[in-house]
Coordinates of C-alpha atoms and ligand atoms in Angstrom, one line a residue:
X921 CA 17.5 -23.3 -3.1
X922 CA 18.3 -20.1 -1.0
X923 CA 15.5 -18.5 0.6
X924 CA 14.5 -15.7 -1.3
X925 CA 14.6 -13.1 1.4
X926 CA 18.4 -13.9 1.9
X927 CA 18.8 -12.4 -1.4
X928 CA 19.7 -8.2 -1.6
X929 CA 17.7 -6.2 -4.2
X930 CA 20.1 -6.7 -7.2
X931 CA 19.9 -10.7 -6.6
X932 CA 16.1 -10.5 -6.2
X933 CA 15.5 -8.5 -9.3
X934 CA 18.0 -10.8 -11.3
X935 CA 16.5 -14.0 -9.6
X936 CA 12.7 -12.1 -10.9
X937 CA 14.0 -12.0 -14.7
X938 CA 15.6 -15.0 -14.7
X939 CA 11.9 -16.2 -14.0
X940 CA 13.8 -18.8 -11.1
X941 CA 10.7 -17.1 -9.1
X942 CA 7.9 -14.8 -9.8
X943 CA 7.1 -11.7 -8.0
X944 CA 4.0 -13.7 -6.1
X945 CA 6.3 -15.9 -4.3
X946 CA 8.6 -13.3 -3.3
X947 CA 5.6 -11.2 -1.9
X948 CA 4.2 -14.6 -0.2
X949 CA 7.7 -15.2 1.3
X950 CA 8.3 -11.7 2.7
X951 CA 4.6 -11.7 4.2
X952 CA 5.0 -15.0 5.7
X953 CA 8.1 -14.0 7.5
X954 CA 6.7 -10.4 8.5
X955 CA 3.8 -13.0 10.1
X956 CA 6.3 -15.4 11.9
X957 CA 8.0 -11.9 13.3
X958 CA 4.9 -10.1 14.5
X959 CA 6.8 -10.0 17.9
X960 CA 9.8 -7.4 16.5
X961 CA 6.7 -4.6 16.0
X962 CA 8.7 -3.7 12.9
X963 CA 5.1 -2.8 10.7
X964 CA 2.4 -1.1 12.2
X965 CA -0.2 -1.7 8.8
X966 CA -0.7 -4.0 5.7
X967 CA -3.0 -4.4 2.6
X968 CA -2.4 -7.8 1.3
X969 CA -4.8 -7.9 -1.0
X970 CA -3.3 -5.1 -2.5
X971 CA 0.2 -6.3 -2.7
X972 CA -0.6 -9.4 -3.9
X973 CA -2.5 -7.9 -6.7
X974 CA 0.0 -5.5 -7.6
X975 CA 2.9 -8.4 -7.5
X976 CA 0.4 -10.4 -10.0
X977 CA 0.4 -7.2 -12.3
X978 CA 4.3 -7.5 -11.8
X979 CA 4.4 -11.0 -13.1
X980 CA 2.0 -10.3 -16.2
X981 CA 4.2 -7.4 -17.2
X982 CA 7.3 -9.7 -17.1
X983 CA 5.3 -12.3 -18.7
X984 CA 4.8 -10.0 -21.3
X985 CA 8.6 -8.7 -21.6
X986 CA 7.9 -5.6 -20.2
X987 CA 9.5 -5.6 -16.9
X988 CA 10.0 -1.9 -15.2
X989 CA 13.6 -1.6 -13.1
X990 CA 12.3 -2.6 -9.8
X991 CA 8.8 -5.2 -11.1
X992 CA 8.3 -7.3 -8.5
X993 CA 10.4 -6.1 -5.5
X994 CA 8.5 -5.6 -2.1
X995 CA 9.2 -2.5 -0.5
X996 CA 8.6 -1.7 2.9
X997 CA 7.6 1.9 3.5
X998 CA 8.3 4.3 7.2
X999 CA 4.5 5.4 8.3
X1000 CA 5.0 8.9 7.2
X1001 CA 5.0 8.6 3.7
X1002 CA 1.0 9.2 2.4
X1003 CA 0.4 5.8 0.1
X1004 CA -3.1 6.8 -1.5
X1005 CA -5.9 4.6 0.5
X1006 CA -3.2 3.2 3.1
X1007 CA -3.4 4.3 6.4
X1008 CA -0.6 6.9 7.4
X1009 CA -0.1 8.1 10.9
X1010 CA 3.1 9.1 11.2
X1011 CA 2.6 6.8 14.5
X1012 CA 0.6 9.5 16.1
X1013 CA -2.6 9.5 17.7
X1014 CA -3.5 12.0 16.2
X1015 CA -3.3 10.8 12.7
X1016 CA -4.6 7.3 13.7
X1017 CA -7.3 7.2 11.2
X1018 CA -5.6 9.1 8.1
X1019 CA -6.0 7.5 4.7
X1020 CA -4.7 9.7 2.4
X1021 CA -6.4 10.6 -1.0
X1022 CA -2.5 11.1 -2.9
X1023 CA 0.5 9.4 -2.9
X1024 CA 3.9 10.6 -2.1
X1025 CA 6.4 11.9 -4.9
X1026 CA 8.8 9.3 -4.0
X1027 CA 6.8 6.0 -3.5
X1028 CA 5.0 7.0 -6.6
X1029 CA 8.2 7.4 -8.5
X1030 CA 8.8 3.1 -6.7
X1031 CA 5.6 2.2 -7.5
X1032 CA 6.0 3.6 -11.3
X1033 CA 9.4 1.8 -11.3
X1034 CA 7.5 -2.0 -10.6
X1035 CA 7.7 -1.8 -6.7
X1036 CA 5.3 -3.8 -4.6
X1037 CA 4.2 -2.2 -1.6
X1038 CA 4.4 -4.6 1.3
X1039 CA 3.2 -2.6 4.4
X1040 CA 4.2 0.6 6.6
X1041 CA 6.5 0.3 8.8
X1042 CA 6.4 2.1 12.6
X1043 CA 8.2 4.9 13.7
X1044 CA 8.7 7.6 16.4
X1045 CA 5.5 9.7 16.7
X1046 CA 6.4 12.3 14.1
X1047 CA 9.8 11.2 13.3
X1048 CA 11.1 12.9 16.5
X1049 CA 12.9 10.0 18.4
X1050 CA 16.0 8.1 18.6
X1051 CA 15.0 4.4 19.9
X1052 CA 11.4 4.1 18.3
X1053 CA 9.9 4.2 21.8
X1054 CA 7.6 6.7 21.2
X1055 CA 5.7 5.3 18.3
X1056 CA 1.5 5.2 19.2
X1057 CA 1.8 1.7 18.4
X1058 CA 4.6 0.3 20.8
X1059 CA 8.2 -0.1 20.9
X1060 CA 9.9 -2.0 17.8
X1061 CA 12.5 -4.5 18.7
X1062 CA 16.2 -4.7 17.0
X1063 CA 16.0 -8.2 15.6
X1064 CA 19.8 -8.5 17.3
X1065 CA 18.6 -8.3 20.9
X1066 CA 19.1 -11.2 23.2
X1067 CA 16.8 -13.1 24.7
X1068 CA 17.0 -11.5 28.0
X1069 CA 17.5 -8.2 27.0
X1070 CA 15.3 -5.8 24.3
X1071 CA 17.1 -3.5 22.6
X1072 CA 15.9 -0.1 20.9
X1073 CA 16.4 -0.3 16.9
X1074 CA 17.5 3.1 16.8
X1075 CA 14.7 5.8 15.5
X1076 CA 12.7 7.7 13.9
X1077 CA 13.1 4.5 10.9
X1078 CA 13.4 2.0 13.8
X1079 CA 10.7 -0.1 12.0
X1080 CA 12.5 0.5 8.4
X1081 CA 15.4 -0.9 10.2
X1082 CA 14.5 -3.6 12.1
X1083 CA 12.7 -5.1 9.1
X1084 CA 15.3 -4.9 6.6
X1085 CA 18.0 -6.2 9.1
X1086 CA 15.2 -9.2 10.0
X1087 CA 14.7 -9.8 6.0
X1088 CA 11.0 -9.3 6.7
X1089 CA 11.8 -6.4 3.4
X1090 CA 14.6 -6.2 1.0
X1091 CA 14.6 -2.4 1.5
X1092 CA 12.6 0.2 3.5
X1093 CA 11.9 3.8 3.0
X1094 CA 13.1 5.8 5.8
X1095 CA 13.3 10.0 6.1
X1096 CA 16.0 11.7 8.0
X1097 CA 15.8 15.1 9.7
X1098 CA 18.5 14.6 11.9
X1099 CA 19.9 11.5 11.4
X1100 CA 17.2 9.0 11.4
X1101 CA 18.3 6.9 8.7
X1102 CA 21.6 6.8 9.4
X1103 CA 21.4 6.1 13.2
X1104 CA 19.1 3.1 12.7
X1105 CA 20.5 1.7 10.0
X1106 CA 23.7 1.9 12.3
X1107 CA 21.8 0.2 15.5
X1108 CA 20.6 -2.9 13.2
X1109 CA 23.6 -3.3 11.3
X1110 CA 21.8 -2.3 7.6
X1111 CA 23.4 0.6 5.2
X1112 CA 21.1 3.8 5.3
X1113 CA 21.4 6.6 2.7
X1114 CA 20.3 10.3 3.8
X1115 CA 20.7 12.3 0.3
X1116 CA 21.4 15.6 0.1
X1117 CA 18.7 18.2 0.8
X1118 CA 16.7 18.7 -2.5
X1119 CA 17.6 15.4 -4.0
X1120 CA 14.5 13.7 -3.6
X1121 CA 11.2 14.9 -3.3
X1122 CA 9.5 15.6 -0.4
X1123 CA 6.2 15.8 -1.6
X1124 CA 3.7 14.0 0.5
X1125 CA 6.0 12.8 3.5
X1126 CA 4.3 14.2 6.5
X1127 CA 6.3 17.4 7.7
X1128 CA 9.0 17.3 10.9
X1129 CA 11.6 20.2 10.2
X1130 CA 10.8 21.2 6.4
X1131 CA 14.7 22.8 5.9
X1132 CA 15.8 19.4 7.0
X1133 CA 13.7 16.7 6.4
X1134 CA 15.3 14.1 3.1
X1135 CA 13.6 10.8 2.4
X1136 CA 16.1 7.5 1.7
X1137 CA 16.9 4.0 1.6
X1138 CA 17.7 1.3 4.4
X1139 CA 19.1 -1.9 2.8
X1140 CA 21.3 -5.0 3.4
X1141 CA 24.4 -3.3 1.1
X1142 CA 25.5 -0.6 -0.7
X1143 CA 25.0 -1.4 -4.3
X1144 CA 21.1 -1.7 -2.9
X1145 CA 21.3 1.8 -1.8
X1146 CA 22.3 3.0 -4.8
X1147 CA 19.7 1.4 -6.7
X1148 CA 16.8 2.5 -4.8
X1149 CA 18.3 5.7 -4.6
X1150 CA 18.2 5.8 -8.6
X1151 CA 14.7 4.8 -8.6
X1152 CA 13.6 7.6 -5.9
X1153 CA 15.2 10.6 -7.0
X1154 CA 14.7 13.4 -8.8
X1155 CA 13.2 16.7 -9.4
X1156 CA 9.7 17.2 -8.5
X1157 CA 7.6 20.7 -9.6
X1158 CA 5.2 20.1 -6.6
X1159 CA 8.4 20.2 -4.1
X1160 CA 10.1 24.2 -4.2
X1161 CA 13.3 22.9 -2.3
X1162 CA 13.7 20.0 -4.6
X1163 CA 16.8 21.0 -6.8
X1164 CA 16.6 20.4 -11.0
X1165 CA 20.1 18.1 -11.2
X1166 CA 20.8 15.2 -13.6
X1167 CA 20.6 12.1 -11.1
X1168 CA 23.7 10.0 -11.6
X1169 CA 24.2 6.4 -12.1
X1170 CA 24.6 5.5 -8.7
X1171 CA 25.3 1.7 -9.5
X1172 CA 27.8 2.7 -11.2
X1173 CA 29.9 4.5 -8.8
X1174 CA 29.6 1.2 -6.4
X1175 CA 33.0 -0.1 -8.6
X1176 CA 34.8 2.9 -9.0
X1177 CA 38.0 2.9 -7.7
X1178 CA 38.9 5.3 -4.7
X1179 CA 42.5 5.6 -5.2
X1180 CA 44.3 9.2 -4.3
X1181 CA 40.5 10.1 -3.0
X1182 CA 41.2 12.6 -0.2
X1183 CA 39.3 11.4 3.3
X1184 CA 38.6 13.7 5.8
X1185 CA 38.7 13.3 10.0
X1186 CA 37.1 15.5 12.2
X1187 CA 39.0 15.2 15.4
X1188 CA 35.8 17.4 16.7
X1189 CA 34.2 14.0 16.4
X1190 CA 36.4 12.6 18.8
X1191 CA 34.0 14.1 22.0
X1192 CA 33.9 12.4 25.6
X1193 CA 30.9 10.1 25.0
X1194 CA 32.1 8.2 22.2
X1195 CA 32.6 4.9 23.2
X1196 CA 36.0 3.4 22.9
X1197 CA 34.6 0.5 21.1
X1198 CA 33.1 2.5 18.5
X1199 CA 37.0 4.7 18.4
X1200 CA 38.5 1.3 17.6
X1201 CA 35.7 0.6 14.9
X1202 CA 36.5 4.3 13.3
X1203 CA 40.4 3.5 13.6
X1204 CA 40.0 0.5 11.6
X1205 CA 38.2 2.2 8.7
X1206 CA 40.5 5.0 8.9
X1207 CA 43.3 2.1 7.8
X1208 CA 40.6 0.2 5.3
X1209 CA 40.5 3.5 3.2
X1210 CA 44.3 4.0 3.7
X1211 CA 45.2 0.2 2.7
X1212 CA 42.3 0.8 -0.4
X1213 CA 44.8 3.8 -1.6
X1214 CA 42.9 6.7 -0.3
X1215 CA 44.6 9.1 1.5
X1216 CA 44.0 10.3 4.9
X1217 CA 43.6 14.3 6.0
X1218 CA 42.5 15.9 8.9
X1219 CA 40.2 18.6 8.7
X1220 CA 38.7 21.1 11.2
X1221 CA 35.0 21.4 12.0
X1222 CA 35.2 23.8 14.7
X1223 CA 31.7 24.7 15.2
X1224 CA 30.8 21.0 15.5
X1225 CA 29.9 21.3 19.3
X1226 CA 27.3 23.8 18.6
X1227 CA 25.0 21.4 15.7
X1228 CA 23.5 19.4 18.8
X1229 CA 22.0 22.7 20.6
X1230 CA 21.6 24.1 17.1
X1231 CA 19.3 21.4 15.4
X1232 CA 17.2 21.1 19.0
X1233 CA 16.4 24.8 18.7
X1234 CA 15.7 24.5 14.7
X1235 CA 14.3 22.0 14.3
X1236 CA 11.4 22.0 17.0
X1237 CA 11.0 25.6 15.6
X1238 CA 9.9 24.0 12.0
X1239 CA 8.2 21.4 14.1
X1240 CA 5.7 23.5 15.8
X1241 CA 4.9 25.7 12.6
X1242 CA 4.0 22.5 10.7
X1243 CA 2.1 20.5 13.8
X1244 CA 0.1 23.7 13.9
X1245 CA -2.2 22.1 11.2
X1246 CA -3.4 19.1 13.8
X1247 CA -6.2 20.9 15.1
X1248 CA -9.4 18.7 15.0
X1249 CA -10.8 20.7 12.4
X1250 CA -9.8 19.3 9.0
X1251 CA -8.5 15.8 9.6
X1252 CA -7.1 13.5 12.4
X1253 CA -8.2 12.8 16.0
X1254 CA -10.9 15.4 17.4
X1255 CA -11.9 15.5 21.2
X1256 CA -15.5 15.2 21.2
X1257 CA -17.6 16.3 24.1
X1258 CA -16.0 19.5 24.5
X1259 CA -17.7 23.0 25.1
X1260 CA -16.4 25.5 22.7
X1261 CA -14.0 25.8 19.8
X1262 CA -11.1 27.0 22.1
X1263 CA -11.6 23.7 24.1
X1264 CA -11.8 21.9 21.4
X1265 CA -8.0 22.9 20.0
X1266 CA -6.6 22.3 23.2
X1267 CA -8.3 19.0 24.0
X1268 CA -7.5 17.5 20.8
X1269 CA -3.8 18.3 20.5
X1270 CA -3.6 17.9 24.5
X1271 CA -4.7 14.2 23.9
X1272 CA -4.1 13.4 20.1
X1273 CA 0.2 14.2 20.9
X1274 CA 2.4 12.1 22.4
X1275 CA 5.1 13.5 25.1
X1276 CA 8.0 14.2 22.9
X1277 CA 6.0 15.5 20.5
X1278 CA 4.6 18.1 22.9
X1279 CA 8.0 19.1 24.5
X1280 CA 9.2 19.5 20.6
X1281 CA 6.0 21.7 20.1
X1282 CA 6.4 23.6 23.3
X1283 CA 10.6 24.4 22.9
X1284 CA 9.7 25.6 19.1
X1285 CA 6.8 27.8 20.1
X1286 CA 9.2 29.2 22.9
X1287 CA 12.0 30.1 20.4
X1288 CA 10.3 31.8 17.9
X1289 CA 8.3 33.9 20.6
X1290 CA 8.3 37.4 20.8
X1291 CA 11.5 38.1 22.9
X1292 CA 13.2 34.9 22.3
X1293 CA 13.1 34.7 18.9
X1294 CA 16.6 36.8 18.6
X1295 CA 18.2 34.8 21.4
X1296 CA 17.2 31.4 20.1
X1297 CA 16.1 30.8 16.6
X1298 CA 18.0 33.8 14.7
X1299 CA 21.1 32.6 16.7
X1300 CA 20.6 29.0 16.0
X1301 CA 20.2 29.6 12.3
X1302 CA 23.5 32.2 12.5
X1303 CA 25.2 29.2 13.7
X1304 CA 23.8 26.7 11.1
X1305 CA 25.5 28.9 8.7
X1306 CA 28.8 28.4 10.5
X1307 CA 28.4 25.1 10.1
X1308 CA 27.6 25.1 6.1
X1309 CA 31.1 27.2 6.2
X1310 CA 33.1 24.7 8.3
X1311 CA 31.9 21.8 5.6
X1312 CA 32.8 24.0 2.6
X1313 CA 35.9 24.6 3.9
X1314 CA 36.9 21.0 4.8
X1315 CA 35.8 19.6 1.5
X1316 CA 38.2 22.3 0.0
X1317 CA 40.8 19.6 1.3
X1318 CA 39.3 16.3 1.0
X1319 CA 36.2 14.3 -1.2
X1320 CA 34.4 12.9 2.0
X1321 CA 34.6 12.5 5.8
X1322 CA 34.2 9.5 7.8
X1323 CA 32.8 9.8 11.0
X1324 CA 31.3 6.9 13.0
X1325 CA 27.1 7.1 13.0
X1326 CA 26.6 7.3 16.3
X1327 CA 28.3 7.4 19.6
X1328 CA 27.5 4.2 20.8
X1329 CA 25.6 1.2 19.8
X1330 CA 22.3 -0.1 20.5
X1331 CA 20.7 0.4 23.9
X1332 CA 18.4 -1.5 26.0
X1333 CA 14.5 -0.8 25.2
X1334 CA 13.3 1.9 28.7
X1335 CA 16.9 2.7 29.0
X1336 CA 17.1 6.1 28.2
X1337 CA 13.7 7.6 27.1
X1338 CA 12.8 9.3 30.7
X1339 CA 15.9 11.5 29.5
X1340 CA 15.5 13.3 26.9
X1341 CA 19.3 15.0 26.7
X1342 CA 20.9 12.0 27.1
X1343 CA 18.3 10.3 23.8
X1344 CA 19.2 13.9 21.7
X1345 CA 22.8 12.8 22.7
X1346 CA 22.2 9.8 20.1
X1347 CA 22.1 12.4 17.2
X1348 CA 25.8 14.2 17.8
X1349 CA 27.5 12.7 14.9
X1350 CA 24.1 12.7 12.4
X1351 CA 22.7 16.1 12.7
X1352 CA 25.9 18.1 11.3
X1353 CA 25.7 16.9 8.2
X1354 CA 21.6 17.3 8.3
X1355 CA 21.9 21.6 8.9
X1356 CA 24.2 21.7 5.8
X1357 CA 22.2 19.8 3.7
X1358 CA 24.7 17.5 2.9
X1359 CA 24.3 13.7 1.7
X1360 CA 25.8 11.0 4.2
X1361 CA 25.5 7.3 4.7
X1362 CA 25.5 4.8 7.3
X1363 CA 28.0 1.7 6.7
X1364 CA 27.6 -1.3 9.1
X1365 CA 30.9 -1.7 10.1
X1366 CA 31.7 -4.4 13.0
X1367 CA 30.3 -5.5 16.9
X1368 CA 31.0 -4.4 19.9
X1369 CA 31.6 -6.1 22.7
X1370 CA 28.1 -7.1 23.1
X1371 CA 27.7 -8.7 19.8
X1372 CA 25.4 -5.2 18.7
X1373 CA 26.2 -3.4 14.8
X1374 CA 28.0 -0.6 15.0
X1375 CA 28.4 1.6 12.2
X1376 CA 30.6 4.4 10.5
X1377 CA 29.4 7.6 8.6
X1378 CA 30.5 9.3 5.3
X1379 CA 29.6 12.6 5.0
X1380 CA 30.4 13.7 1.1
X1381 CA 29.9 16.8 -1.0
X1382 CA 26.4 18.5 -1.4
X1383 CA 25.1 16.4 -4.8
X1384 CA 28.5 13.8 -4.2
X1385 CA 26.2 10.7 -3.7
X1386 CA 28.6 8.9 -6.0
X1387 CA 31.5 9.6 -3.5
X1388 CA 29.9 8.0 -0.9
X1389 CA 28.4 5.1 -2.7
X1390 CA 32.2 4.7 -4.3
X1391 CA 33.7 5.0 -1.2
X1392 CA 30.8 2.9 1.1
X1393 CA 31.7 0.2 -1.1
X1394 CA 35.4 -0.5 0.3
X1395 CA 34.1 0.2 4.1
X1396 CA 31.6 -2.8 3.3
X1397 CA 34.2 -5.3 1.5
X1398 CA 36.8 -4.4 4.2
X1399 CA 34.4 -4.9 7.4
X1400 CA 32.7 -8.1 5.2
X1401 CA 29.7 -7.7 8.0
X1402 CA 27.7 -10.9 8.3
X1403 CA 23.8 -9.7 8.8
X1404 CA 21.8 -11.4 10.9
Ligands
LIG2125 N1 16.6 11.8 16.6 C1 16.4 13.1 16.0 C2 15.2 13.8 16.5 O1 14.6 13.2 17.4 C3 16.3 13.0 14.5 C4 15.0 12.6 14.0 C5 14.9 12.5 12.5 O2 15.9 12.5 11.8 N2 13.6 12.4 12.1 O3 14.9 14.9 16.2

């Protein structure tokens, strides 16, 4: 019999109702293997009591005929979504001992739909990373590294990643701010959905950039994603950005037919630092849509060098508003030992923060100062708005744009955190589509040279999941990516 953590989602749940395993075994499996892979770092924090018990309720209810969409399916969940009683840190210090007292809008929503929680997986301290090397708890390891060399999973969901491209979880919950779905989920070779801004809730998922932040699945294929996705989404009263539209049938658009569909290229994407494997990679998806009957269209996205600089000002901006909250007073780490309130503040964020965390607190407090406000922030956001209108213009031409994810593929574990530039560098091709709020997805889509995932991005239409779940679909049959 086939492992049961080979299986995707869909097989899973069909293998579940079929009753050719209960929802017991396939929570004893996935633990087992998460325990035979401590080494990969990918969780940071389990209850197995609890999700045994819960995958027992699972069985009863199918026992009884009752099954809910997702009974029985273990779900993995990033660090910074608050699961009431489990510990969430957000891989910070400073958060280290945090058990929320409420759950999150959209694991809620999972568990309400049968999930089984399974454990939290690590991240970069606050979500603000691109290799998962600045997680409090250690470095997570791509489960396609070598054994001589260690390579980053991509980040902030480096741990979301690594596990579902390790089956040690048929799916993950990751958030992405600036890309950090989709640039993982490109680094361990698994598909990862960002949706667009207001699609799911983000109620309870510990604040980065508020105007950016989206919550979404990593999984081992499309029709997954779009499952998941089905099960998270939705409006949510206790979220104000989170926008009252019907939410598709996203399985459904997995077999639709992308004939005569319009695909847009950005030869803005085509910079200096894009590697030449990951051109060829782009090339050959340019011809799977073409040979699938889509047709191909160029399409301008002139202000595309400035959404780098642009996101690093904005974002850091929201960061240091919302950080402004971990002050030793209400919850989280407090410096003991200290002489007066003042003291206190500065001690506690001073030690409770991690490096990159800091330098994101210390930009955004910069840019929104008296002086530089004008300079910086005002003219970042001017230019976020010249981004929206270079999207709304190219989608006047074409249904969605495919980019690759990131410029190049995985990278060796201490190889480029001392630099922060050349880490933001990772984000080029992810944070575009994050200022306009737009949905995008990450297809695994071949190997370089080195044997590492490398995968390709569609950007579609604000609310146009379906495109990209439509269009995902043919990328994934055309590359037929073996998984590890
Ligand atoms: N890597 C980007 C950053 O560090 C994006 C992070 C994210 O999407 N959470 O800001």
């Amino acid at each position: 019999m086939t492992k049961i953590s080979n299986l995707g989602v869909v097989e899973t749940l069909k293998g579940l109702n079929k009753k050719d395993f209960s929802s017991v075994e396939v929570t004893k499996e996935y633990l087992q293997l998460i325990e035979n892979e401590k080494k990969l770092n990918a969780y940071i924090h389990f209850n197995t009591e609890k999700s045994l018990s819960l995958a027992e309720l699972s069985d009863e209810r199918r026992a009884k005929n009752e099954a809910l969409p997702l009974d029985g399916l273990p779900i993995a969940v990033k660090d910074i979504f608050c699961v009431k009683g489990e510990r969430t840190s957000a891989c910070s210090k400073i958060l280290e001992n945090f058990i929320p007292n409420y759950e999150s809008t959209v694991t809620s929503k999972l568990w309400q739909a049968g999930g089984v929680y399974i454990g939290k997986t690590s991240m970069d301290e606050f979500a603000m990373g691109s290799s998962n090397e600045t997680s409090y708890f250690g470095s997570v390891v791509n489960p396609w590294s070598k054994e001589e060399e260690k390579l980053v999973p991509g980040g902030s969901s480096g741990g979301s990643a690594s596990a579902v491209a390790a089956r040690l979880a048929p799916i993950a919950l990751g958030t992405d701010t600036g890309g950090s779905i989709r640039q993982p989920a490109s680094f361990c070779g698994t598909v990862g959905m960002k949706p667009t801004y207001g699609r799911c809730s983000r109620w309870g998922i510990i604040a980065f950039a508020s105007s950016l932040d989206q919550a979404g699945p990593l999984t081992r294929s499309v029709q997954d994603s779009a499952l998941i996705l089905q099960n998270m989404a939705g409006f949510d009263n206790l979220d104000s950005t989170s926008v009252d539209i019907k939410v598709p049938n996203f399985l459904d658009s997995c077999s639709r037919s992308i004939k005569g569909m319009k695909i847009g290229i950005p030869k803005e994407y085509k910079i200096n630092e894009l590697s030449s494997e990951v051109e060829n990679i782009w090339n050959e998806g340019i011809r799977w849509l073409q040979d699938a009957g889509a047709e191909i269209v160029e399409v301008k996205l002139p202000h595309t060098k400035y959404a780098l600089p642009t996101y690093y000002i904005v974002a850091p901006a929201e960061a240091s508003a919302n950080l402004a909250r971990y002050d030793g007073v209400k919850y989280g780490y407090r410096k003991e030992d200290i002489k007066d309130l003042e003291q206190m503040y500065s001690q506690t964020r001073a030690e409770g923060f991690g490096e990159e965390v800091k330098r994101r607190i210390l930009i955004g407090t910069y840019v929104l100062s008296a002086g530089y406000y004008d300079a910086y922030y005002l003219r970042a956001q001017k230019v976020r708005t010249k981004i929206v209108e270079d999207f709304n213009l190219a989608f006047k031409n074409c249904d969605a744009i495919l980019t690759p994810t990131a410029p190049t593929g995985a990278f060796k574990v201490g190889e480029k955190n001392m630099d922060p530039v050349t880490m933001y560098m990772n984000d080029v091709f992810t944070v575009p589509a994050s200022l306009a709020g737009l949905p995008a997805i990450s297809i695994p889509s071949g190997l370089d040279s080195n044997g590492y995932p490398l995968g390709l991005q569609l950007i579609g239409k604000g609310f146009d999941e379906e495109t990209l779940f439509s269009v995902g679909t043919i990328l994934e049959k055309s590359a037929n990516f073996k998984s590890i």
